[in-house]
Short mmCIF file of C-alpha atoms in Angstrom, two decimals:
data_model
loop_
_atom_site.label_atom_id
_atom_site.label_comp_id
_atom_site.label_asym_id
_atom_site.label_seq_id
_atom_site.Cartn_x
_atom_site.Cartn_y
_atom_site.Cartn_z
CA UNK A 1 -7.45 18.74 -18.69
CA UNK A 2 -6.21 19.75 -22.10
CA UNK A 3 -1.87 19.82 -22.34
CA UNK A 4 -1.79 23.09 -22.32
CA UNK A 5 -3.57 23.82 -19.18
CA UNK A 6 -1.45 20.46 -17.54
CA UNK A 7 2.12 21.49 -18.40
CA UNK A 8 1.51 25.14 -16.83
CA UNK A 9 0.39 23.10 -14.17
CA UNK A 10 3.47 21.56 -14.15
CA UNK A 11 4.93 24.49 -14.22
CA UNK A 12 3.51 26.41 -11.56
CA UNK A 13 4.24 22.94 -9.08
CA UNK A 14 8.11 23.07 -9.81
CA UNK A 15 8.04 26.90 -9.34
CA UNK A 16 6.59 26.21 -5.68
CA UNK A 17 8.96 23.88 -5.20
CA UNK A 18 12.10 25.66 -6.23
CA UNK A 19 10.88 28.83 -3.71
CA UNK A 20 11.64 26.44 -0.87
CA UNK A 21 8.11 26.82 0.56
CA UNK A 22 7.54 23.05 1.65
CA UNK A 23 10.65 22.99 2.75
CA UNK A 24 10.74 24.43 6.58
CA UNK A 25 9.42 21.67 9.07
CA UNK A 26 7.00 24.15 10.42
CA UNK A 27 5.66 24.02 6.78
CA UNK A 28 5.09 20.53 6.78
CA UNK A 29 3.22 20.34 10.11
CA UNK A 30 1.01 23.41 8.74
CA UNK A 31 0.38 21.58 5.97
CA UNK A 32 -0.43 18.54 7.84
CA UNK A 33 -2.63 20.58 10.39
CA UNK A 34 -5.10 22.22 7.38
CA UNK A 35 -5.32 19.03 6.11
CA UNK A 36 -6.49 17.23 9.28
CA UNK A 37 -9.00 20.06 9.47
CA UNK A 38 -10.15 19.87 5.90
CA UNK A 39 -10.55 16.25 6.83
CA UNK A 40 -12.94 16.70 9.80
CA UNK A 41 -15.03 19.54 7.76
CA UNK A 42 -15.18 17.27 4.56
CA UNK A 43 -15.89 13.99 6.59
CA UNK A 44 -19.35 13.55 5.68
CA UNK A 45 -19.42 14.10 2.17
CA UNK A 46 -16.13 11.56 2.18
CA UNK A 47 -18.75 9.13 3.70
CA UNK A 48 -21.25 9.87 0.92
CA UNK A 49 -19.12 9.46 -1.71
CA UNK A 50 -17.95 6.49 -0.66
CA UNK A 51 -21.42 5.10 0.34
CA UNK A 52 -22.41 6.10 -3.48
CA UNK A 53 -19.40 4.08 -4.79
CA UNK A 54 -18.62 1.12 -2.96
CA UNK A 55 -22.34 1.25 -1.02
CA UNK A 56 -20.12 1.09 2.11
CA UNK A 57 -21.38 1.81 5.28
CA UNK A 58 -20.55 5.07 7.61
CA UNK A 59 -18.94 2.38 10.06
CA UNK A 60 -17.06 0.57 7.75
CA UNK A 61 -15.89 4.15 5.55
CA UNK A 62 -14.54 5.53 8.78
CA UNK A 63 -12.60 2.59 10.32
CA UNK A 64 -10.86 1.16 7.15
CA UNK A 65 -10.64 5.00 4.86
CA UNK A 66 -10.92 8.18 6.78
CA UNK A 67 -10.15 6.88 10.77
CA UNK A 68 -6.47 5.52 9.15
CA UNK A 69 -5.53 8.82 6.70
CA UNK A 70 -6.12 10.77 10.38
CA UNK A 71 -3.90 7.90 12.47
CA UNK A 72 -1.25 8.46 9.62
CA UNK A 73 -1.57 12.37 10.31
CA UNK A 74 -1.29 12.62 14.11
CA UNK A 75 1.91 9.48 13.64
CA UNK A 76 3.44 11.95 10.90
CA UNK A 77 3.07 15.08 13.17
CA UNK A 78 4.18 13.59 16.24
CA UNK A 79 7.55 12.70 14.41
CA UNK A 80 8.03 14.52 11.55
CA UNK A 81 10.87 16.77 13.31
CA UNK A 82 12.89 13.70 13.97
CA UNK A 83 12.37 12.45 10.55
CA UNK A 84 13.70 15.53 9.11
CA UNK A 85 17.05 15.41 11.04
CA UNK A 86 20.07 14.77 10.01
CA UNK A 87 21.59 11.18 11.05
CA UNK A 88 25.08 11.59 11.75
CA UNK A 89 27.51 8.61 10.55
CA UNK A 90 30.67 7.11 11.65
CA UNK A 91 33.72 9.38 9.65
CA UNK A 92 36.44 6.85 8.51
CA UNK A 93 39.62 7.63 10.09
CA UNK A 94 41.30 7.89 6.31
CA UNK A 95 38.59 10.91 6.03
CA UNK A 96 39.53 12.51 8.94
CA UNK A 97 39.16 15.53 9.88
CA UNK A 98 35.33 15.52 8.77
CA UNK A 99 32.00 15.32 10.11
CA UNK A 100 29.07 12.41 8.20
CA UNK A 101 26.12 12.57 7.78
CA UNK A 102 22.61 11.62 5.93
CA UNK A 103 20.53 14.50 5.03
CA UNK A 104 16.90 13.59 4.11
CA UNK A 105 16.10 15.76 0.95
CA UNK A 106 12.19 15.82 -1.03
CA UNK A 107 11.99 14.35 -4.46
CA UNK A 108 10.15 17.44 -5.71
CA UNK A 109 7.08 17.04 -7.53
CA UNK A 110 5.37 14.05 -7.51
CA UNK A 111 2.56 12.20 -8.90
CA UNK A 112 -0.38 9.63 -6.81
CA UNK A 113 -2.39 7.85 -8.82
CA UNK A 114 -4.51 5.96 -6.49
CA UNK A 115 -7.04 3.07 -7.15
CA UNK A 116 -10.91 2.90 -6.85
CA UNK A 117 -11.76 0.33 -3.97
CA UNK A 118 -10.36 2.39 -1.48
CA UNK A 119 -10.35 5.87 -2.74
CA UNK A 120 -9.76 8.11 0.41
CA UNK A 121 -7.16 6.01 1.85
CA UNK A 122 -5.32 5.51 -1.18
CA UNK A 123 -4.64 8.80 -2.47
CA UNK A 124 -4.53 10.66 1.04
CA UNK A 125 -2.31 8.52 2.85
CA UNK A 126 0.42 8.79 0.63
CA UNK A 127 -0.49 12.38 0.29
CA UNK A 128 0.02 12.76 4.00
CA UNK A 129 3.70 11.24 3.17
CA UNK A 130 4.62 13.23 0.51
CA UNK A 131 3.83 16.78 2.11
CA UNK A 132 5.59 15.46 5.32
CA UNK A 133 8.52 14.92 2.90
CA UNK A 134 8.19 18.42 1.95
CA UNK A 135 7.49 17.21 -1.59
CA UNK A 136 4.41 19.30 -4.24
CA UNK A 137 1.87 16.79 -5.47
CA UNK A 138 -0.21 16.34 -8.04
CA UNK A 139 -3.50 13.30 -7.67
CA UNK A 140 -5.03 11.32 -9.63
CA UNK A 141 -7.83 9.32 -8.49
CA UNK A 142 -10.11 6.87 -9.89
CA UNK A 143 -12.80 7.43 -12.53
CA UNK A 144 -14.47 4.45 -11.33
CA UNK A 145 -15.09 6.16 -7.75
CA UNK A 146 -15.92 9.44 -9.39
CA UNK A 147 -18.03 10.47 -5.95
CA UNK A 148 -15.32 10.01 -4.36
CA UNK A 149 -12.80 11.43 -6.82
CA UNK A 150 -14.84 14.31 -7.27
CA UNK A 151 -15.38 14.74 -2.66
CA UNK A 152 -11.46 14.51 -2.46
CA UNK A 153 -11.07 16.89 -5.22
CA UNK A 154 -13.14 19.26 -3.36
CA UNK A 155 -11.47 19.20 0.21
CA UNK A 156 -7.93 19.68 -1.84
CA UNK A 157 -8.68 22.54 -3.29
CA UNK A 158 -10.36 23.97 -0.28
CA UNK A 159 -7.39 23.63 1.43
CA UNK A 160 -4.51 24.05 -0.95
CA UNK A 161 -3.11 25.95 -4.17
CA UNK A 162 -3.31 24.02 -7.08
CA UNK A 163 0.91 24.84 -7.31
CA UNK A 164 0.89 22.96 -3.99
CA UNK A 165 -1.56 20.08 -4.32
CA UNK A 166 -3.79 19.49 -7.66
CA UNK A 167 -5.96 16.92 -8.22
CA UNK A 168 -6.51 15.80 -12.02
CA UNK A 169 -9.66 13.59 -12.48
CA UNK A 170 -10.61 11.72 -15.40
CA UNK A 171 -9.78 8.76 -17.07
CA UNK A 172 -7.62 6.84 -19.27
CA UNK A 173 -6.92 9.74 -21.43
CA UNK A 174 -5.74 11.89 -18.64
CA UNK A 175 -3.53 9.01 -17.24
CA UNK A 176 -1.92 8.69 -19.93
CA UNK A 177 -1.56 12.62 -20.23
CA UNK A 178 0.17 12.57 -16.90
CA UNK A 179 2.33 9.60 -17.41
CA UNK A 180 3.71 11.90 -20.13
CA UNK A 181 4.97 14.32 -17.90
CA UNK A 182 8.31 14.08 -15.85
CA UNK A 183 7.20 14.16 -12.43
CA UNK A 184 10.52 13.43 -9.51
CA UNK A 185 8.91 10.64 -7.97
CA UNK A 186 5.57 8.60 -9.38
CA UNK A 187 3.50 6.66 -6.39
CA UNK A 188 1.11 4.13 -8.03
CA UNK A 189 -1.54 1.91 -5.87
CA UNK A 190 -3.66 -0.49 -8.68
CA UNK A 191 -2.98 -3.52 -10.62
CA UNK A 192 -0.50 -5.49 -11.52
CA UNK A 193 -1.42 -4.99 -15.24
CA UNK A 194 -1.06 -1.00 -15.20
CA UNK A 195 1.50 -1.10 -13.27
CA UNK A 196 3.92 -2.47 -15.62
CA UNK A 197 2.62 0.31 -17.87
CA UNK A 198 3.36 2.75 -15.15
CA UNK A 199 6.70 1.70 -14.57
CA UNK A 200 7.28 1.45 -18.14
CA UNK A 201 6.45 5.42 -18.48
CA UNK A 202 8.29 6.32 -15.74
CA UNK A 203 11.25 4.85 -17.25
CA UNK A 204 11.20 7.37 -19.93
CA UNK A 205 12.58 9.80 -17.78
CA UNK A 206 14.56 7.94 -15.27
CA UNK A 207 11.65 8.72 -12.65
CA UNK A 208 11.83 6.50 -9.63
CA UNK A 209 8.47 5.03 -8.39
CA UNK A 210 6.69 2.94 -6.00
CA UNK A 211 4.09 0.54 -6.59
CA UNK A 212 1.65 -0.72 -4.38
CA UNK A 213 -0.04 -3.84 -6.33
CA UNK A 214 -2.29 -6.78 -5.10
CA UNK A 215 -1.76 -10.64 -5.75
CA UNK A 216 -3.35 -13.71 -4.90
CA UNK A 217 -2.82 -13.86 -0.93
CA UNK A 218 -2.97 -17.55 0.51
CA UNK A 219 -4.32 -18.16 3.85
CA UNK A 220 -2.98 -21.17 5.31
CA UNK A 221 -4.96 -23.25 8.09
CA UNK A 222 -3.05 -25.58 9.73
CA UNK A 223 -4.46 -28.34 12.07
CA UNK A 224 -3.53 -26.71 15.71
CA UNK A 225 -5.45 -23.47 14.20
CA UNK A 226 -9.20 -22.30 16.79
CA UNK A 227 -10.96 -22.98 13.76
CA UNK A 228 -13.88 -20.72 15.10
CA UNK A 229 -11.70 -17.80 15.35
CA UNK A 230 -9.82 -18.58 12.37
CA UNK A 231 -13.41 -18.58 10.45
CA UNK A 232 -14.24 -15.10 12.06
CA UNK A 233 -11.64 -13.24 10.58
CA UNK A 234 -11.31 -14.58 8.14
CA UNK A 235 -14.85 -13.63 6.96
CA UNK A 236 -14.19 -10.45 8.04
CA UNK A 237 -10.80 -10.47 5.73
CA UNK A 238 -12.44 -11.79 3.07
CA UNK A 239 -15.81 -10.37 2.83
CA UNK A 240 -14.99 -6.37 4.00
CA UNK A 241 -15.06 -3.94 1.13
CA UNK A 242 -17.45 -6.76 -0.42
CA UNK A 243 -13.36 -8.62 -1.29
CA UNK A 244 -12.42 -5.49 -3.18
CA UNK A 245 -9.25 -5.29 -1.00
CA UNK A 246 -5.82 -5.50 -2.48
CA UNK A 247 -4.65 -7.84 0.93
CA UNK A 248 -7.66 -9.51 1.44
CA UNK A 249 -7.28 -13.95 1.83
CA UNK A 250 -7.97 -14.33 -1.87
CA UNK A 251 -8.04 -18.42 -1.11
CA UNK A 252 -7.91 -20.53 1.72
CA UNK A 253 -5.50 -23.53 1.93
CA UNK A 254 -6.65 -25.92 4.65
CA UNK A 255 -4.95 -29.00 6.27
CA UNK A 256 -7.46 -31.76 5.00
CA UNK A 257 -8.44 -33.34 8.44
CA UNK A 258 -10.00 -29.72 9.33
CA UNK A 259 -11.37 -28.63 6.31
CA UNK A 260 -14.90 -29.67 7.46
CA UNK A 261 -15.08 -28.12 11.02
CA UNK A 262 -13.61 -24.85 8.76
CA UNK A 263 -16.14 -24.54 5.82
CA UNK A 264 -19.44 -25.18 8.62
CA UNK A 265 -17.79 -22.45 10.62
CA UNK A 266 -17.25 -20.36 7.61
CA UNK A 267 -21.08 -20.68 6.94
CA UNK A 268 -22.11 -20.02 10.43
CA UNK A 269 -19.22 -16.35 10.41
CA UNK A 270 -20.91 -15.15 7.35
CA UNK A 271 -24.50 -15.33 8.87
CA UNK A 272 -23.41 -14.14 12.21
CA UNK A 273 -21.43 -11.12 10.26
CA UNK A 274 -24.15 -10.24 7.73
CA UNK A 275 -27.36 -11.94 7.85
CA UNK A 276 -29.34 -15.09 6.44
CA UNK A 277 -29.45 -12.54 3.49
CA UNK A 278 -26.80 -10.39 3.00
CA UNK A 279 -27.92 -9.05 0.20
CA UNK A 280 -30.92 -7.02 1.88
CA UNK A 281 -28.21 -6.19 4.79
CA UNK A 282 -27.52 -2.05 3.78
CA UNK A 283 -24.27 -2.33 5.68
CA UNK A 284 -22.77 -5.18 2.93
CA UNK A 285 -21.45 -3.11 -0.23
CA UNK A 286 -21.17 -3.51 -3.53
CA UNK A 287 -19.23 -4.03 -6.60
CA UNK A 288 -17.77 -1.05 -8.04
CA UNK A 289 -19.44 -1.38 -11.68
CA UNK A 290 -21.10 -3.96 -14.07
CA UNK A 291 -17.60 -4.64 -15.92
CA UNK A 292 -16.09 -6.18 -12.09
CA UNK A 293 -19.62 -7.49 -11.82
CA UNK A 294 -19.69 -9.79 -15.00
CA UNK A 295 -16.07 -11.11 -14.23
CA UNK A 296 -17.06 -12.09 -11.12
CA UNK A 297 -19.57 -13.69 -12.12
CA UNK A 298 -17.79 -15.72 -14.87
CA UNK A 299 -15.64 -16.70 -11.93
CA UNK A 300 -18.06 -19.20 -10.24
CA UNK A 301 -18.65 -22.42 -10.62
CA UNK A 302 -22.46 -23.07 -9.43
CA UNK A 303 -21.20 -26.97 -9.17
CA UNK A 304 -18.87 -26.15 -5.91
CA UNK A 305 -20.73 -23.16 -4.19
CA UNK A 306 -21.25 -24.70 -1.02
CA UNK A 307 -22.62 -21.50 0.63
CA UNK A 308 -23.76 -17.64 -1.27
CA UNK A 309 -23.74 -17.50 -4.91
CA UNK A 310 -26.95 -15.34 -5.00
CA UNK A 311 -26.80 -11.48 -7.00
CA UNK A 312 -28.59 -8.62 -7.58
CA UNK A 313 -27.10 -7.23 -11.31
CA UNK A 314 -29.96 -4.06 -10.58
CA UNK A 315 -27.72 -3.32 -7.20
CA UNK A 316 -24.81 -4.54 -8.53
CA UNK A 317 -24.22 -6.71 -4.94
CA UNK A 318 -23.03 -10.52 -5.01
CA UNK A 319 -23.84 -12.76 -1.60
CA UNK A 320 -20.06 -13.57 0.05
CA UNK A 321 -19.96 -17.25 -1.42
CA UNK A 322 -17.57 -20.22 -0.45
CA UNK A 323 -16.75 -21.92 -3.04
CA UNK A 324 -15.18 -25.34 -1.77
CA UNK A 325 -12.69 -27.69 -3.25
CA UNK A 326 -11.50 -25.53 -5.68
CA UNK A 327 -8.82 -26.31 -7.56
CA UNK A 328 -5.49 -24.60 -8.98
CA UNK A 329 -6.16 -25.11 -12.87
CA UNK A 330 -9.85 -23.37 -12.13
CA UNK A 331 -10.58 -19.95 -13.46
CA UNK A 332 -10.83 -18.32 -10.51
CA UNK A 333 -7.18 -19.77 -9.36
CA UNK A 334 -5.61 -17.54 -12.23
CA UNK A 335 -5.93 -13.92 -11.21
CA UNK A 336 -6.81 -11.92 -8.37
CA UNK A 337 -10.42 -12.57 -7.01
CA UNK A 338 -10.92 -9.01 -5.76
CA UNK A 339 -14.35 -9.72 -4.71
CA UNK A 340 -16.95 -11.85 -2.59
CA UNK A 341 -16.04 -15.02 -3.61
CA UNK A 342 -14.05 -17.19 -1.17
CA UNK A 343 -12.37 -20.72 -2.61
CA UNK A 344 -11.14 -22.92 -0.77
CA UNK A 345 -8.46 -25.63 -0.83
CA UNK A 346 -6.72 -28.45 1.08
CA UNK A 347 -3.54 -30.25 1.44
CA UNK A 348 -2.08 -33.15 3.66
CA UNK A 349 1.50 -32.17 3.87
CA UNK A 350 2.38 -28.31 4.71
CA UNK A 351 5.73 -28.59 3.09
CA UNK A 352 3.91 -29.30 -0.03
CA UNK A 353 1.72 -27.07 0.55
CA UNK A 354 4.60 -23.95 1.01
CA UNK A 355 6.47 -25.82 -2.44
CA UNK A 356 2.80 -24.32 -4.03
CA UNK A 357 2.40 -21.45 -2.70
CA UNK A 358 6.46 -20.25 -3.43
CA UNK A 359 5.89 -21.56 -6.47
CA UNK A 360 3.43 -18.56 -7.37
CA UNK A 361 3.61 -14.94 -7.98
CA UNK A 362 5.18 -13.09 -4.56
CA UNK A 363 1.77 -12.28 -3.42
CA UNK A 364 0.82 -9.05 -1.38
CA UNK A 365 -0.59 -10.68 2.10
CA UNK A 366 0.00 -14.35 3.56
CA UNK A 367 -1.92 -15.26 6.57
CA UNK A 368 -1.42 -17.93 8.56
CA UNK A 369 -4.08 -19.70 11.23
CA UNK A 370 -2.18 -21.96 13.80
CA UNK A 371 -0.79 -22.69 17.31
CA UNK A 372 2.38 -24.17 16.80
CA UNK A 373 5.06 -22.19 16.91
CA UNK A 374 7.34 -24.39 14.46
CA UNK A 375 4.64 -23.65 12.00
CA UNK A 376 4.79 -20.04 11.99
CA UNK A 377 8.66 -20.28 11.66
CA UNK A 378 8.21 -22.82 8.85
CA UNK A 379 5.92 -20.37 6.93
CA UNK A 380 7.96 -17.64 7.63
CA UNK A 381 10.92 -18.84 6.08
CA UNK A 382 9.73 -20.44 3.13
CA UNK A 383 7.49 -18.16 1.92
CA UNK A 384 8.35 -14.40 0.25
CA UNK A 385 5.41 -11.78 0.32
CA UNK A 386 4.69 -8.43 1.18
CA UNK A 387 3.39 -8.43 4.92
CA UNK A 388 0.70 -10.70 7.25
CA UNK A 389 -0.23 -12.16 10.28
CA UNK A 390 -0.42 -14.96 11.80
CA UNK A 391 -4.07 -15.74 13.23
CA UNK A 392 -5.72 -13.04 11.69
CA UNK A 393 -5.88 -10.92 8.58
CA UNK A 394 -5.30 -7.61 7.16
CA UNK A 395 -4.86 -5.55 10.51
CA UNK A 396 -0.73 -5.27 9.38
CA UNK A 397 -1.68 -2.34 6.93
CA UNK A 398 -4.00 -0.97 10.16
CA UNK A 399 -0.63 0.68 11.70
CA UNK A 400 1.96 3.56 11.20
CA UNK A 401 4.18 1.55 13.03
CA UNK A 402 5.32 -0.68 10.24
CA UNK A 403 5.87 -0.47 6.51
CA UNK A 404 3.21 -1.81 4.02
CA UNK A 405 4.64 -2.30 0.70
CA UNK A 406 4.48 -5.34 -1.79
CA UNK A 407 7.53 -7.52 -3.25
CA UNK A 408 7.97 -9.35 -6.70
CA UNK A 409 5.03 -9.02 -8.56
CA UNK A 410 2.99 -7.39 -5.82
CA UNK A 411 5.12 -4.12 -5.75
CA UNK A 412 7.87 -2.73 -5.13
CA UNK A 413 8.89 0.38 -1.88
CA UNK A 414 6.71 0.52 1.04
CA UNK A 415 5.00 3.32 2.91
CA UNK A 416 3.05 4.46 6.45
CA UNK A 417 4.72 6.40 8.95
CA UNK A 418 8.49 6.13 8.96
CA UNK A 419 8.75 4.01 5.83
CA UNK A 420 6.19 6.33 3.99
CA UNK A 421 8.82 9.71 5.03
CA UNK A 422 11.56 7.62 3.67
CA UNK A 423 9.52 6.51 0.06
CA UNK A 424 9.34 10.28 -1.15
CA UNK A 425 12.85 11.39 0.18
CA UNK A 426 16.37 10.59 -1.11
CA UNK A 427 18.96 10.37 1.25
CA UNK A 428 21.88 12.43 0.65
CA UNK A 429 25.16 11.46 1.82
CA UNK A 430 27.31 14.36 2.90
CA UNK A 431 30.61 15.06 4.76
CA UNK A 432 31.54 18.10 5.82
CA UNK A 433 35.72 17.94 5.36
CA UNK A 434 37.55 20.68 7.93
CA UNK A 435 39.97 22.98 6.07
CA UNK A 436 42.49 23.34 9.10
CA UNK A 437 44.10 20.16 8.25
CA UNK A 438 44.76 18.64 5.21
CA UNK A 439 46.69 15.23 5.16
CA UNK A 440 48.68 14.85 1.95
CA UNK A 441 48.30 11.05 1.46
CA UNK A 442 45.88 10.77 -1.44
CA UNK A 443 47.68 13.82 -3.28
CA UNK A 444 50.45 12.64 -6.14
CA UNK A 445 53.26 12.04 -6.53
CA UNK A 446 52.77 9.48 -4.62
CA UNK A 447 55.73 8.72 -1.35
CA UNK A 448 56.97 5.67 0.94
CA UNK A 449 56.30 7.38 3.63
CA UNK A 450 52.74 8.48 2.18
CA UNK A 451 52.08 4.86 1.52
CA UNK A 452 52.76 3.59 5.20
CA UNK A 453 50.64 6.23 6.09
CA UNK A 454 47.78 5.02 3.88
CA UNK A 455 48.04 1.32 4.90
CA UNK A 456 47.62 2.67 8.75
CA UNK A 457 44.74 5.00 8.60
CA UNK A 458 42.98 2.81 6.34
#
């Protein structure tokens, strides 16, 4: 998209939202409604795209992409009319006679740049926020999913004016193109690494924004844990997505007199889950191009793979692999594993063991395996990150319920449901002052008898 063509697009999305269209609620829910519908009609070639991107199955597309943007819609249109009323507030009595309240008002036009291992989710979740909000949008999706970019470009547009919703594919160039641009609110799901770049645009203009980010999430196992449990989802944490998810258990960190029992049931979840070879199983994806395939790669070390490690470059597919007693300093201890590979680590005193982990990056996910209730309230309040469970993994993003959102270095606002409402509007303040009284305290010049007056009410 040339500059030209992009600022009249720009254009023509403030005009819509300056004729108060998206405003009414019965808007919103329309809005909501045709794209529920375009949804359903579009489902299968979602599941194409995605199967031609990720090589993920129909199952797995539905549950963890398309089944959640359709749990956010029904949430959003079962409360949206509560959302967008006014809360009234207490009116001091050195205010009075007046009437408080917040009024929930839509940024405008804003921008959704949304990442690559989860494309559907990604961009129409938040999408499904912002038009609830009342708010035009304008996405950007991946270039490294372009079936998918180019399957959710196609239901938009079947469904919407481009002065309503666009959708801008492409890559860097056109980023960097839109970055450029002063949208009212920017909503960014990707890496740390662009983020900061992100955030760095945005501050150009004063533009407010929200960034959903990843990390390297611990997952503690502490002695009480059901280690066979704790192994099954974790595998199915871990190895979903083939690891290219932004809250999967990037490492394990296992009390030492259980590590065995954990890595043998590890090995036995990731046979029962996939197969003696995973790599012929057609329901195990892949890894989203050869650039994420080579790093991965250069992240194992053959001399610790205790389970996995086999590839197929022609496929681009990598075996889920343990790779045991790794340790901090290693290579694969310094970023975000996004991918198959599993490491895991021990420790013989938990407290020691939370010192580490605080003493990282605020990662996105912590999860926690364990019976003991003084445990959960220990890791709970020593450790800072975005969201978790405790004896099992990722299902805290699965809800409209509760906010998802990162903290530190993982991100910054939250969204679903209520949270996601709240992340593209701003809450005005207003009180509404009566005219048939007027109390002449605050008014100079100033009187005794104003002053006692002053010291009462307030």
């Amino acid at each position: 998209m040339d500059q030209a063509t992009l600022d009249s697009l720009m254009q023509r999305q403030r005009a819509h939202f300056a004729s108060g269209a998206t405003l009414p609620v019965d808007a919103r829910l329309q809005a909501l409604e045709t794209l529920e519908q375009a949804l359903a009609t579009h489902e299968q070639a979602l599941l194409d795209a995605l199967h031609t991107d990720l090589g993920k199955s129909q199952m797995e597309a539905f549950i963890c992409e398309i089944g959640l943007v359709k749990s956010e819609i029904d949430w959003m249109r079962t409360h949206l009319k509560r959302l967008c009323r006014p809360r009234h507030a207490r009116t001091p009595l050195v205010q009075f006679a007046a009437t408080s309240y917040q009024s929930p008002s839509p940024y405008g036009t804003v921008l959704i740049m949304s990442p690559w291992n989860y494309p559907v989710l990604l961009t129409l979740e938040p999408l499904v926020d912002a038009l609830a909000a009342g708010n035009t949008a304008v996405i950007k999706p991946s270039a490294y999913a372009p079936a998918s970019a180019d399957a959710i470009r196609r239901l938009l547009e079947d469904c919407f004016d481009s002065s309503y919703v666009a959708v801008v594919t492409g890559g860097r160039a056109e980023n960097q193109a839109l970055l450029k641009q002063q949208f009212d609110k920017i909503f960014f799901t990707g890496s740390p690494t662009v983020g900061k770049l992100v955030m760095e645009s945005a501050a150009q203009h004063l533009t407010p924004v929200t960034l959903e980010l990843g990390g390297k999430s611990p997952c503690i196992v502490e002695k009480s844990a059901k280690i066979k449990l704790a192994a099954r989802r974790i595998v199915f944490g871990k190895f979903v997505n083939c690891g290219q998810t932004c809250v999967a258990p990037d490492y394990v960190l296992c009390d030492a007199s259980v590590h065995d029992a954990l890595v043998t049931a590890l090995k036995r979840e990731i046979v029962a889950q996939f197969g003696e070879r995973p790599l012929d199983n057609p329901n195990y994806g892949r890894i989203v191009n050869e650039k994420h395939f080579d790093r991965l790669l250069g992240l194992i070390d053959g001399g610790r793979i205790v389970h996995g490690g086999a590839f197929n470059r022609s496929e681009l597919r990598i075996e889920p692999t343990i790779i045991d007693q790794a340790n901090w300093d290693d290579a694969i201890m310094q970023e975000e594993i996004f991918g198959p590979l599993l490491p895991v680590l021990t420790y013989e005193n938990l407290d020691e063991a939370l010192e580490l982990i605080e003493a990282k990056p605020r990662p996105l996910a912590l999860y926690c395996f364990t019976k003991n209730r003084q445990v959960k309230r220990q890791v709970l309040a020593r450790c800072r990150f975005g969201g978790g469970c405790i004896n099992d993994t990722l299902i805290h993003l699965a809800t409209s319920e509760m906010p998802f959102g990162g903290v530190g270095e993982s991100g910054m606002g939250s969204y679903h449901g209520k949270a996601g409402f709240e992340e593209f509007t701003h809450e005005r303040s207003i009180v509404d002052k009566k005219t048939w009284i007027d109390l002449p305290i605050r008014y100079q010049p100033y009187k005794a008898v104003h002053e006692k007056l002053a010291r009462w009410f307030i």
